[in-house]
mmCIF file of C-alpha atoms in Angstrom:
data_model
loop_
_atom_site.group_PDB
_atom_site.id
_atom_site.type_symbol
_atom_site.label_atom_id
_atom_site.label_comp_id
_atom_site.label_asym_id
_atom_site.label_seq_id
_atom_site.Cartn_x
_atom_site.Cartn_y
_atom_site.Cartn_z
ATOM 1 C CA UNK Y 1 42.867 167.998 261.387
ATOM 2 C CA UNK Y 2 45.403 165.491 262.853
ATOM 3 C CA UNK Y 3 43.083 162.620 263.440
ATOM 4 C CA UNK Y 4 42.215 163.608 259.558
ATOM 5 C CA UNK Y 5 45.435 163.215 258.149
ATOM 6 C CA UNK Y 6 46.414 160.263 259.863
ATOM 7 C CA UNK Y 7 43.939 158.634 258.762
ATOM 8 C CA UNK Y 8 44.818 159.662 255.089
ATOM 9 C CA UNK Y 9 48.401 158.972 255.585
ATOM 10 C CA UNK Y 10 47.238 155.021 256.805
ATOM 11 C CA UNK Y 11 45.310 154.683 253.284
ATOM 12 C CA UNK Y 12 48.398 156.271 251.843
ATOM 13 C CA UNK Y 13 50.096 153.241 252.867
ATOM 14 C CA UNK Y 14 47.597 150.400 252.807
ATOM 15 C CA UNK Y 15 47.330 151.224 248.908
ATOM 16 C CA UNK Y 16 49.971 152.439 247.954
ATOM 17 C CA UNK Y 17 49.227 155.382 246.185
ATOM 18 C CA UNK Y 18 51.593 157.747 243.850
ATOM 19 C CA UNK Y 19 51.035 161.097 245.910
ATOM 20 C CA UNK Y 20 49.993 161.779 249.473
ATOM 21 C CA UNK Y 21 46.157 161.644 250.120
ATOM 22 C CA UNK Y 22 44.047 164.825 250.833
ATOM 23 C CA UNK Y 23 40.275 165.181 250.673
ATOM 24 C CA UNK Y 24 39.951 165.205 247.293
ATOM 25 C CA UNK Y 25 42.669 162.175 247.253
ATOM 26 C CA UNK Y 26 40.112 160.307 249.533
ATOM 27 C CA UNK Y 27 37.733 160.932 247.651
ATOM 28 C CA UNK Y 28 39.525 159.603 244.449
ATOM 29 C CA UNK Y 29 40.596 156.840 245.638
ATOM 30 C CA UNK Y 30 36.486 156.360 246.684
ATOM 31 C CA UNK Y 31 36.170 156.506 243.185
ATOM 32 C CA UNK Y 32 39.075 154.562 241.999
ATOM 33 C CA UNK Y 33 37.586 151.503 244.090
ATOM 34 C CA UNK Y 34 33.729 151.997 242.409
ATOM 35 C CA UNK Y 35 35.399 151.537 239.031
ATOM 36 C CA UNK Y 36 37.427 148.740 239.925
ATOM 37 C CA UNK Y 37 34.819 146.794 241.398
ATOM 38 C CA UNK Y 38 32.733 147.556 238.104
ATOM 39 C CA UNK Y 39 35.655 146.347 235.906
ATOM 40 C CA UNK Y 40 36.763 143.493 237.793
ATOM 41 C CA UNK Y 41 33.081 142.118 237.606
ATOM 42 C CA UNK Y 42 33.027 142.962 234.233
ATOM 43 C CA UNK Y 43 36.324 140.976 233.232
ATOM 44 C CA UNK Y 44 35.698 137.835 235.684
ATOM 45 C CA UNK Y 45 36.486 135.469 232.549
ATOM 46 C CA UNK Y 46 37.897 132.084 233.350
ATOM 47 C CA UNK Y 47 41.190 132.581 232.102
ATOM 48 C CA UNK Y 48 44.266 135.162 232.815
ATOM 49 C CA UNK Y 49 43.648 138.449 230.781
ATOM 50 C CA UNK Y 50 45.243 142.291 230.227
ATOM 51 C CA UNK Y 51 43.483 144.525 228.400
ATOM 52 C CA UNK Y 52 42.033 146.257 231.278
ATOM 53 C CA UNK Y 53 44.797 145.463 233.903
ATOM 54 C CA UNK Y 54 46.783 142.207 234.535
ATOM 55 C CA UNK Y 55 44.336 140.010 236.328
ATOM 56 C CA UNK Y 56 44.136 135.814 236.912
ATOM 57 C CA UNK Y 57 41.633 133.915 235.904
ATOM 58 C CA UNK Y 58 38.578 134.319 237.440
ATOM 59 C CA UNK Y 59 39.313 137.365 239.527
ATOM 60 C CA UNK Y 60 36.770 138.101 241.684
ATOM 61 C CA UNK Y 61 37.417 134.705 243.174
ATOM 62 C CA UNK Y 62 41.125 135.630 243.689
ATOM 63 C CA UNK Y 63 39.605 139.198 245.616
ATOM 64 C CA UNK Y 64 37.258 137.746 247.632
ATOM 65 C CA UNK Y 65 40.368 135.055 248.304
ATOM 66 C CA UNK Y 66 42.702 138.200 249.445
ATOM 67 C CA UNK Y 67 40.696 139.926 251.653
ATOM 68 C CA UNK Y 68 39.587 136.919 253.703
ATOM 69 C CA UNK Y 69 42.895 137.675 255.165
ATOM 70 C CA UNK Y 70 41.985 140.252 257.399
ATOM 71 C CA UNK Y 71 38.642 140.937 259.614
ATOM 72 C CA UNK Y 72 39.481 145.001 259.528
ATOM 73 C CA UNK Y 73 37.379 146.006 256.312
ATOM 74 C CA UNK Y 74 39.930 148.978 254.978
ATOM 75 C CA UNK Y 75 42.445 146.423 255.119
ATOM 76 C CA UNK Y 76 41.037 143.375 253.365
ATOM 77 C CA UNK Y 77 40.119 145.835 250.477
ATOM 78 C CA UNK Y 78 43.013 147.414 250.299
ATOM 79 C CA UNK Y 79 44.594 143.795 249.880
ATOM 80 C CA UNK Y 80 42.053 142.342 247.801
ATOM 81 C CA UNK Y 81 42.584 145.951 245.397
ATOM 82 C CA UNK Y 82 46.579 145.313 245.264
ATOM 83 C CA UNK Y 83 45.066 142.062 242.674
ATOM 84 C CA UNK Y 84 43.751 144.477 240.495
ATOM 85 C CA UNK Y 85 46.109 147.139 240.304
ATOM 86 C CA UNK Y 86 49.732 145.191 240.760
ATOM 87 C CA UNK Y 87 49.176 142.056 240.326
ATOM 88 C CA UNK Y 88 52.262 141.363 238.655
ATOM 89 C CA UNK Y 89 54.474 142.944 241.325
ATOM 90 C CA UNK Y 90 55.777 145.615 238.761
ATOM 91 C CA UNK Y 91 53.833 148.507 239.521
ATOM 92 C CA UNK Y 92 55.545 150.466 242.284
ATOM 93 C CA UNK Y 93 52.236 152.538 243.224
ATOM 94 C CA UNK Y 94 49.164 153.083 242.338
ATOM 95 C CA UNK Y 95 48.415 155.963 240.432
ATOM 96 C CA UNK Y 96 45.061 157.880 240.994
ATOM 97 C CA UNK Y 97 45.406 160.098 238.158
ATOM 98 C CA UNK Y 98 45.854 157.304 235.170
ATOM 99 C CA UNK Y 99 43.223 155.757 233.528
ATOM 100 C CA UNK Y 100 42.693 152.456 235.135
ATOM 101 C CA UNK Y 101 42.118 151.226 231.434
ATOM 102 C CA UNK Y 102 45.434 152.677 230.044
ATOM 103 C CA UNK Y 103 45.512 153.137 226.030
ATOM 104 C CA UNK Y 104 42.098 151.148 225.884
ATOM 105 C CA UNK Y 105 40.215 153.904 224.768
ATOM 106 C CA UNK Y 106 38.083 154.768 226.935
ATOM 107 C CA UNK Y 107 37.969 158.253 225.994
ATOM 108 C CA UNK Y 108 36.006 157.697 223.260
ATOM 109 C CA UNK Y 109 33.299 155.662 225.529
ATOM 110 C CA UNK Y 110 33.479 158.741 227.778
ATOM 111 C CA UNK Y 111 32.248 160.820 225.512
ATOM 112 C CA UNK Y 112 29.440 158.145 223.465
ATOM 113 C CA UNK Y 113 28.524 157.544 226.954
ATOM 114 C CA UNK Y 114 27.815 161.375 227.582
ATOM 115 C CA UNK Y 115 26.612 162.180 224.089
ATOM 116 C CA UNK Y 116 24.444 159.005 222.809
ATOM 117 C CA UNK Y 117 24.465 156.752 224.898
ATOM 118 C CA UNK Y 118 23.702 157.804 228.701
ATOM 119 C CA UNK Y 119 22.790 155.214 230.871
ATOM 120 C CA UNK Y 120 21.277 156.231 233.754
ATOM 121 C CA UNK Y 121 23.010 154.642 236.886
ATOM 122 C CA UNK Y 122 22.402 154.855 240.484
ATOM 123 C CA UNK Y 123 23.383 153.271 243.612
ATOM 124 C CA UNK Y 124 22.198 152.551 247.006
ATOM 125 C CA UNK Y 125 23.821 152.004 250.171
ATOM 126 C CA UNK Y 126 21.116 150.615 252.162
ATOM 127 C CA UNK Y 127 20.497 147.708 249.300
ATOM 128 C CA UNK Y 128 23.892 147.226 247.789
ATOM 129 C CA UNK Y 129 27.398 148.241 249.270
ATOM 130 C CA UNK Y 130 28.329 151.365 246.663
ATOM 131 C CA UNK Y 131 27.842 154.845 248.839
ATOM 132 C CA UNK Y 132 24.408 156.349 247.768
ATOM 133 C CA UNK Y 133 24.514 158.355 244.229
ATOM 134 C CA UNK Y 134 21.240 159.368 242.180
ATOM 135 C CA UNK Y 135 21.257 160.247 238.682
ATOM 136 C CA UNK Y 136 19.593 163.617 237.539
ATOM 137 C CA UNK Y 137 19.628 163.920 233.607
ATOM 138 C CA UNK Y 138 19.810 167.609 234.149
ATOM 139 C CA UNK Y 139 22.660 167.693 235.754
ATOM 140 C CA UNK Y 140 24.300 165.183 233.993
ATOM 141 C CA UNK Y 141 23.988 166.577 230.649
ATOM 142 C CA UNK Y 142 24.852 169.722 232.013
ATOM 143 C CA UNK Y 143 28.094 168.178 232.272
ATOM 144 C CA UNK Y 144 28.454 166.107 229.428
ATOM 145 C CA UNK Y 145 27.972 169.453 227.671
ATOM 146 C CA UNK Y 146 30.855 171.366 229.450
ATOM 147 C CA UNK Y 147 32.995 168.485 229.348
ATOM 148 C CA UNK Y 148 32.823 168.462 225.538
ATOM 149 C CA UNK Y 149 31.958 171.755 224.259
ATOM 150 C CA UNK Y 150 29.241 169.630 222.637
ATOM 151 C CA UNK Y 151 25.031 169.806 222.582
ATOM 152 C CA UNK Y 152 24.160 166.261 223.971
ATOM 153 C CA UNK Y 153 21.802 164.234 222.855
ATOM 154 C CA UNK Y 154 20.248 161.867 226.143
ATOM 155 C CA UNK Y 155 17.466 160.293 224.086
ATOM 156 C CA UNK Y 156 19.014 159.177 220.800
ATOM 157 C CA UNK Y 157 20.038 155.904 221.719
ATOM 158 C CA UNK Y 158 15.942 155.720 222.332
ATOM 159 C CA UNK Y 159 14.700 157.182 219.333
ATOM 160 C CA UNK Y 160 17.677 155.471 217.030
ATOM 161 C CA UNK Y 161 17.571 151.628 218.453
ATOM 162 C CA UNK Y 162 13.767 151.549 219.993
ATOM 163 C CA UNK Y 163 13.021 148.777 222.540
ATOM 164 C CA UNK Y 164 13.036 150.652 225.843
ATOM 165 C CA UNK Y 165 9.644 151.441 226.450
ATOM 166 C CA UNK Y 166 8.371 148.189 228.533
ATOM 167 C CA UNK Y 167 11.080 146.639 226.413
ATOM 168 C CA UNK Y 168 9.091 146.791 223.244
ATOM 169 C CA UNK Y 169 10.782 144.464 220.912
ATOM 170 C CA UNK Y 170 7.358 143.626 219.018
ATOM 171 C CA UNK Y 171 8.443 144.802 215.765
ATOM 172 C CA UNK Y 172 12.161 143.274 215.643
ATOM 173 C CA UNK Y 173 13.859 139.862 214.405
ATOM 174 C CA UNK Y 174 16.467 138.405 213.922
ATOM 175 C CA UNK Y 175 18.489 139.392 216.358
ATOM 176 C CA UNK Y 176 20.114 137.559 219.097
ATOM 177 C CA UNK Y 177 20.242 138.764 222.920
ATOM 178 C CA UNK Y 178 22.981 137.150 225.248
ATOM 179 C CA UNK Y 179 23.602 138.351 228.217
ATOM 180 C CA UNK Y 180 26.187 137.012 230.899
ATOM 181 C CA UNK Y 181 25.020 136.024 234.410
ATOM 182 C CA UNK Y 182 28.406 137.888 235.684
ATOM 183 C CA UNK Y 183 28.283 140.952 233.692
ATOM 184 C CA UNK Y 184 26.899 144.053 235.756
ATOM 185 C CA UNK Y 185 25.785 144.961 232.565
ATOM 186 C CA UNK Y 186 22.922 142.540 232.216
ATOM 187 C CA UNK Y 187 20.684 143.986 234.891
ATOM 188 C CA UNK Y 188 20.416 146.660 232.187
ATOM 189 C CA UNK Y 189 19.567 143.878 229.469
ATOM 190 C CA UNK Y 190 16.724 141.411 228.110
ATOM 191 C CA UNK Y 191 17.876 138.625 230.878
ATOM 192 C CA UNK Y 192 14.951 139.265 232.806
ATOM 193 C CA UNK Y 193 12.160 138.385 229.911
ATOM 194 C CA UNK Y 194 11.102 135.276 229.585
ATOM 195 C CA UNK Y 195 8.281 135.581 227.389
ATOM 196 C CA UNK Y 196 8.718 135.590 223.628
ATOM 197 C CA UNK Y 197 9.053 139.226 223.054
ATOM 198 C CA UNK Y 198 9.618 140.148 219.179
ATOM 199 C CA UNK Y 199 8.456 139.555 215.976
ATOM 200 C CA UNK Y 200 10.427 136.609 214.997
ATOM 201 C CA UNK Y 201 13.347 134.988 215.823
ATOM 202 C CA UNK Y 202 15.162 136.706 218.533
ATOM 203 C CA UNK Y 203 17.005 134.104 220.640
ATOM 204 C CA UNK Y 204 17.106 135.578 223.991
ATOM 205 C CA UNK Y 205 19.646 133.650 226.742
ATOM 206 C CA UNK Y 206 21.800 134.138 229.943
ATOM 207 C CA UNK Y 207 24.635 132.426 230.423
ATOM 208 C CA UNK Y 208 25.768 131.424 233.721
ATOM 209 C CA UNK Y 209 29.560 131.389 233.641
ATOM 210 C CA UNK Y 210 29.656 134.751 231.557
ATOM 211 C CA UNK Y 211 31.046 137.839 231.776
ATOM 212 C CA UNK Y 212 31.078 140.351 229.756
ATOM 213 C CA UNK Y 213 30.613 139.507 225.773
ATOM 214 C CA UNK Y 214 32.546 136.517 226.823
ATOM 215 C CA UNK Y 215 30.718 134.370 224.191
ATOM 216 C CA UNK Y 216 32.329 136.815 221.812
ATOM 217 C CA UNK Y 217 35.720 136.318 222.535
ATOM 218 C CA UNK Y 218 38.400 134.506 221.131
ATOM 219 C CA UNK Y 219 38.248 130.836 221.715
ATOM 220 C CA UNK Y 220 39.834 129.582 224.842
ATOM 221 C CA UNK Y 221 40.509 125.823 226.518
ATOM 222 C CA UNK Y 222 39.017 127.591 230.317
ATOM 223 C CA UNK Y 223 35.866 128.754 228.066
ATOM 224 C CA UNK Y 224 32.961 127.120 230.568
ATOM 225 C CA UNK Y 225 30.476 124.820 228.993
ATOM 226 C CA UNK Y 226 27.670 127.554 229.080
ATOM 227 C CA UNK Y 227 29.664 129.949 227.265
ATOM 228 C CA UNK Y 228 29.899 127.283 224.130
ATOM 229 C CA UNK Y 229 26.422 126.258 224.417
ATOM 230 C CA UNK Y 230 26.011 130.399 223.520
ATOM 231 C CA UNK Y 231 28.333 130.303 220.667
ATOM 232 C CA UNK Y 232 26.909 127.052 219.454
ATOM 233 C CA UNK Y 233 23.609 128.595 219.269
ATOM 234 C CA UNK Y 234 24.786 132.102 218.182
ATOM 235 C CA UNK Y 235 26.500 129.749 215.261
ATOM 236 C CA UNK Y 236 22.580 128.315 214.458
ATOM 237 C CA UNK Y 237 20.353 131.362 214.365
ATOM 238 C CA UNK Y 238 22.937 133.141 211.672
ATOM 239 C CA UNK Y 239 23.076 129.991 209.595
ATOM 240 C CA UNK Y 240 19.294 130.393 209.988
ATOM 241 C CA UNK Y 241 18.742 133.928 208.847
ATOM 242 C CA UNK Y 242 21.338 133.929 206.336
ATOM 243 C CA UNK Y 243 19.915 130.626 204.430
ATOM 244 C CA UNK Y 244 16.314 132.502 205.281
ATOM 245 C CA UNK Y 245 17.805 135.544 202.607
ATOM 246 C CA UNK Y 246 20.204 133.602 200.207
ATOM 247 C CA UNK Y 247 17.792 130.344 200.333
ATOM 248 C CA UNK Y 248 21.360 128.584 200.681
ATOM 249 C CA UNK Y 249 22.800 126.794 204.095
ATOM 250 C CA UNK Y 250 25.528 128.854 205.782
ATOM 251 C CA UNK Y 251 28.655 127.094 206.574
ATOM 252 C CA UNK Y 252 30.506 128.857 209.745
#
């Protein structure tokens, strides 16, 4: 039990955290560090941003940076993870029991992502570096279900949408897939097709410098080249479809 606790107490103070750790603190703060590597991956745009947590431009550079200052593992992550949760300076701990997103709204993605749309997500310690988790659908909408006193529904974003058998696409166009080299959501996506693969029409590109939807946000001077070659060609295919239905050219 000693041993035990002072080890908790030393990740008490290497991150900082609100309350004391215990088991289930450890294993928080486990989970805590999944997510943030997930987010921080997903918001590696080129310029300083908030809406997740205050983070510098391209900030997975800026953690890999950090925790090249010490060769004891705990400790370089538990630098690199003071980026992500204080990087101002202004937070005086870090809280294990707040939503790492804040007023976001990630609530209501909690509970599309247990009732429509469940994406089924694993892990593997001997081939990446998050600790090994399978995914049973069983168990998971078991969950959902008690969670939110609702019936879930695992296969409507299937039978609504389409295109997940094999990725059959043969009967869509018009529609435009990007996907951003960065974003750990595009090992999920079309990125890895290189074949035509729909009707007509369906633009289908990966964009080196991008994270995620980062050819969909607001215009910025640190935008990389690749992400306006995207927009740029986003910009062409609706000029194309739209003139295709009014028989007029689209100015945008």
């Amino acid at each position: 039990w000693y041993q035990r606790r002072v080890r908790e107490k030393q990740l008490e103070n290497l991150f900082h955290t609100c309350k004391p750790l215990d088991r289930e603190g450890v294993a928080a703060l486990s989970t805590w560090l999944n997510g943030m590597y997930f987010d921080m991956a997903m918001v590696n745009y080129p310029y300083p941003t908030s809406f997740l947590a205050e983070l510098p431009a391209w900030p997975v550079k800026e953690f890999c940076r950090r925790t090249n200052s010490s060769e004891d593992t705990v400790t370089a992550i538990a630098t690199g993870a003071q980026m992500y949760s204080n990087y101002t300076g202004k937070t005086k701990c870090l809280d294990l029991d707040a939503d790492p997103a804040g007023d976001l709204g990630m609530t209501g993605w909690a509970f599309q992502a247990c009732m429509e749309m469940i994406l089924p997500i694993s892990s593997d310690k001997s081939v990446d570096m998050f600790p090994t988790e399978s995914f049973d659908l069983k168990s998971f909408v078991a969950y959902c279900e008690t969670r939110w006193s609702s019936s879930a529904r695992p296969f409507w974003l299937k039978s609504f949408f389409g295109g997940m058998d094999g990725f059959d696409f043969s009967g869509y166009s018009n529609i435009f897939f990007s996907n951003g080299r960065l974003d750990p959501w595009a090992a999920g996506g079309t990125a890895i097709i290189e074949e035509e693969f729909c009707l007509s029409d369906c633009p289908n590109i990966l964009i080196a410098d991008g994270a995620h939807h980062l050819d969909l946000r607001s215009s910025n001077p640190a935008a990389p080249n690749s992400v306006l070659d995207a927009r740029k060609q986003e910009v062409e295919a609706i000029k194309r479809w739209t003139a295709r239905t009014t028989g007029t050219k689209t100015e945008l």
